[in-house]
Coordinates of C-alpha atoms and ligand atoms in Angstrom, one line a residue:
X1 CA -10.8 -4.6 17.9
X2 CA -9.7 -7.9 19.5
X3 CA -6.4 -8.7 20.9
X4 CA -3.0 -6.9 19.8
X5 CA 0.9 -7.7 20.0
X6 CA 3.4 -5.8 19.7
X7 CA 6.5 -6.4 17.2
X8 CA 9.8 -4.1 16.9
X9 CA 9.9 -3.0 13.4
X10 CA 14.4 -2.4 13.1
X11 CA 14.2 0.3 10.2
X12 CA 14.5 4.1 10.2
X13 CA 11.3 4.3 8.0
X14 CA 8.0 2.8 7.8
X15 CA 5.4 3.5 5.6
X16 CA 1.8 2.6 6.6
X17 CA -0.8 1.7 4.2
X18 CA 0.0 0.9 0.8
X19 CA -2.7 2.7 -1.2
X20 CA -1.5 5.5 -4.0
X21 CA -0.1 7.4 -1.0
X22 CA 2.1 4.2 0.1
X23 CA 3.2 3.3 -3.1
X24 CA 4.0 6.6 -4.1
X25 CA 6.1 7.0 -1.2
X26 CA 8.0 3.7 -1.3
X27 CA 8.6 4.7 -5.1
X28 CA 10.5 8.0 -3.9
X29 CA 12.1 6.4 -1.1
X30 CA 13.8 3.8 -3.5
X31 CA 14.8 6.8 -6.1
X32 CA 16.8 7.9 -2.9
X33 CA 18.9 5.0 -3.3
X34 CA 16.7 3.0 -0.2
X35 CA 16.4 -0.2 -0.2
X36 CA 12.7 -1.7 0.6
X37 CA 12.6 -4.6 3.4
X38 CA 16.3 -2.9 4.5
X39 CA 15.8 0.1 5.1
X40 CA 12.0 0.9 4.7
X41 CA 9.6 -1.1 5.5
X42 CA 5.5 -0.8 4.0
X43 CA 2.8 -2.1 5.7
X44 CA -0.7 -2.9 5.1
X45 CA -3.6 -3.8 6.4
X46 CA -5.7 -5.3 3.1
X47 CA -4.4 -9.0 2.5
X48 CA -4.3 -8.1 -1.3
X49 CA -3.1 -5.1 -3.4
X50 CA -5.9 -2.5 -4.0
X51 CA -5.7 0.1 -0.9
X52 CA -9.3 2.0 -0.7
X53 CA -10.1 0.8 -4.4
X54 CA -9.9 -2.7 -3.5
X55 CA -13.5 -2.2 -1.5
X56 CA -15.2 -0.8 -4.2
X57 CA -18.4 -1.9 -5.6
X58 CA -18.5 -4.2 -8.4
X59 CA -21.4 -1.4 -10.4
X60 CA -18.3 0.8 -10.5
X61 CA -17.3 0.1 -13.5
X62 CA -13.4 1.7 -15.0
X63 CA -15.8 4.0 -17.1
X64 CA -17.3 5.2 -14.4
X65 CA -14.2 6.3 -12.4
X66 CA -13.4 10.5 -12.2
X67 CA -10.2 9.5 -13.3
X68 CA -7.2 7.3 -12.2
X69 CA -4.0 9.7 -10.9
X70 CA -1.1 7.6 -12.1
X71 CA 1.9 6.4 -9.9
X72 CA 5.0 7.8 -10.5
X73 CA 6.9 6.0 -13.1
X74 CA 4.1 4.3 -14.8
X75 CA 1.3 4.9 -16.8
X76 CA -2.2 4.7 -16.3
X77 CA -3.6 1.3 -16.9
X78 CA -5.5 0.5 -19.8
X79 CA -8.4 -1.6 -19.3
X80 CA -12.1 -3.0 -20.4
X81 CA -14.6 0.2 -19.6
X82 CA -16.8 -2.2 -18.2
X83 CA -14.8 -4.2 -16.0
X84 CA -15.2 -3.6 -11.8
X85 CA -12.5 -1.0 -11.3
X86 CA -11.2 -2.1 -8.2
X87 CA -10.2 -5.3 -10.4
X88 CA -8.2 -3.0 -12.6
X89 CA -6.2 -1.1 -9.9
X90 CA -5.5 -4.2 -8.0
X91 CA -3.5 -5.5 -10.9
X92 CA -2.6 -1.7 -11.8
X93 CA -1.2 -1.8 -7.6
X94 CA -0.6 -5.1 -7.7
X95 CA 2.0 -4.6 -10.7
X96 CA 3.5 -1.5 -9.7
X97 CA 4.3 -3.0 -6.2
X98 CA 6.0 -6.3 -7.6
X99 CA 8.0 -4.8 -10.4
X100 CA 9.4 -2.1 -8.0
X101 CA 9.6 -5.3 -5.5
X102 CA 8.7 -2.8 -2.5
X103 CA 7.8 -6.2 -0.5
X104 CA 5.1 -5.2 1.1
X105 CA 4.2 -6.9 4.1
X106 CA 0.3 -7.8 4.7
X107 CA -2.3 -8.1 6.0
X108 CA -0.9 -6.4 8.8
X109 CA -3.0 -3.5 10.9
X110 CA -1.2 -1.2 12.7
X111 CA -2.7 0.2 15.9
X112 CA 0.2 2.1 17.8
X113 CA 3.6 3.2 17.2
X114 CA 6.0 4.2 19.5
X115 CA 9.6 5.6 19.3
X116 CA 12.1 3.7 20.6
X117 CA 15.9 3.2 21.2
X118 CA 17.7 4.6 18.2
X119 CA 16.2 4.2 15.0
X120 CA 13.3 1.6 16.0
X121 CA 9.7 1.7 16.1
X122 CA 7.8 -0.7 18.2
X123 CA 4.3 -1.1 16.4
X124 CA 1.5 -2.4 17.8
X125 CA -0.5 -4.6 15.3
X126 CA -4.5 -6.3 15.4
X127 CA -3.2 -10.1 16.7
X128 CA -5.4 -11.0 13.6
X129 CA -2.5 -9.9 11.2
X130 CA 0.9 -10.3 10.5
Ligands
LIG201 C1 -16.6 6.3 -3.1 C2 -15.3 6.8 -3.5 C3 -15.1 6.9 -4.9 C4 -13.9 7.4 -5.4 N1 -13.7 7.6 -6.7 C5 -12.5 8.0 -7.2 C6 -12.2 8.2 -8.6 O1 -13.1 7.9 -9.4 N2 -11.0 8.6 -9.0 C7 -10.0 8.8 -8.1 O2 -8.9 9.2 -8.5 N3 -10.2 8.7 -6.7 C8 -11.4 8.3 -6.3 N4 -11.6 8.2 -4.9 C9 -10.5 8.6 -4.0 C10 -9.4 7.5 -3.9 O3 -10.0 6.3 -3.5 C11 -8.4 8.0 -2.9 O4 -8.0 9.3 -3.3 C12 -7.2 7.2 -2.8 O5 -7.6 5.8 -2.6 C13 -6.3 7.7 -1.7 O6 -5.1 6.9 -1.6 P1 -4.4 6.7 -0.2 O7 -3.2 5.9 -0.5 O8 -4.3 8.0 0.5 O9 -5.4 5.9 0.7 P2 -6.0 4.4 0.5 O10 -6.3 4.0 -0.9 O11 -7.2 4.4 1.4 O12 -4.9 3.4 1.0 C14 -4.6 3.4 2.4 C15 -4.1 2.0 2.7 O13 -3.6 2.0 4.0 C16 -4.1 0.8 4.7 N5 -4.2 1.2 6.1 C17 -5.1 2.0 6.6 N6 -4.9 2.1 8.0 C18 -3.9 1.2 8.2 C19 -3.3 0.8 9.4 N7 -3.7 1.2 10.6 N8 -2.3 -0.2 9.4 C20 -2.0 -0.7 8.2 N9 -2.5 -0.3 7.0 C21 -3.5 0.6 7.0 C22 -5.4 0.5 4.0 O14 -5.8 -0.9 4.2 C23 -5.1 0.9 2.6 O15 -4.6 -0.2 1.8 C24 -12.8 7.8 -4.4 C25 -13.1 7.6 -3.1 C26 -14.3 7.2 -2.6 C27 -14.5 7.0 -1.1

């Protein structure tokens, strides 16, 4: 890991990583009437939509796949069995995130977090990103 700076993150919640977990989470936060960029804020450190999926081999195909949990509130894509399946969950993701507009913020690593004054966090994050 190279350098790192810090950057004081002014919300009471931050989710990080936006894989199934992330997204799952911001979805629950919003039904709670939370507002994402204002009062949560998701972070992650891919630069594109995918979470573990996204570094997937291309010789694993969507037919190939145990199965695909869906997020909560949509259904499970529908795609070409032979196509790479971490094409179809980034546009399954990258959908999901930008109809929900959950604004994620990437490609940003997140190395520390510390508790500050009030509600803030200060995270640390690789200099690489943000
Ligand atoms: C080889 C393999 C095959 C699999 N096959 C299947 C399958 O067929 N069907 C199935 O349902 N599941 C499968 N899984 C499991 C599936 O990939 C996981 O269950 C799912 O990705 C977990 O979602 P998650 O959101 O917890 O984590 P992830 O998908 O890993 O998402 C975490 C996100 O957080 C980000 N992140 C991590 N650390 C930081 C940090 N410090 N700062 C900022 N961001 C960070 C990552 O970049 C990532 O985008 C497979 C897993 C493996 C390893």
């Amino acid at each position: 890991m190279g350098r790192s700076s810090e950057t004081v993150i002014d919300r009471r919640i931050v989710v990080i990583g936006a894989g199934q977990a992330g997204l799952s989470t911001g979805y629950y936060l919003q039904r709670e009437g939370l507002r994402a960029g204002v009062d949560f804020e998701i972070l992650d450190a891919n630069p594109t939509p995918g979470g573990a999926w996204s570094h997937r081999w291309d010789a694993l195909t969507f037919s190939l796949v145990n199965g695909v949990y869906d997020l909560p509130g949509s259904p499970k894509p529908v795609a070409d069995p032979d196509e790479p399946a971490r094409e179809v969950i980034k546009r399954y993701y990258g959908g999901y995130e930008r109809d929900r507009d959950l604004k994620i913020s990437r490609p940003w690593r997140v190395v520390a977090v510390e508790s500050i004054a009030g509600d803030r966090f200060a995270l640390r994050h690789a200099a690489e990103s943000g």
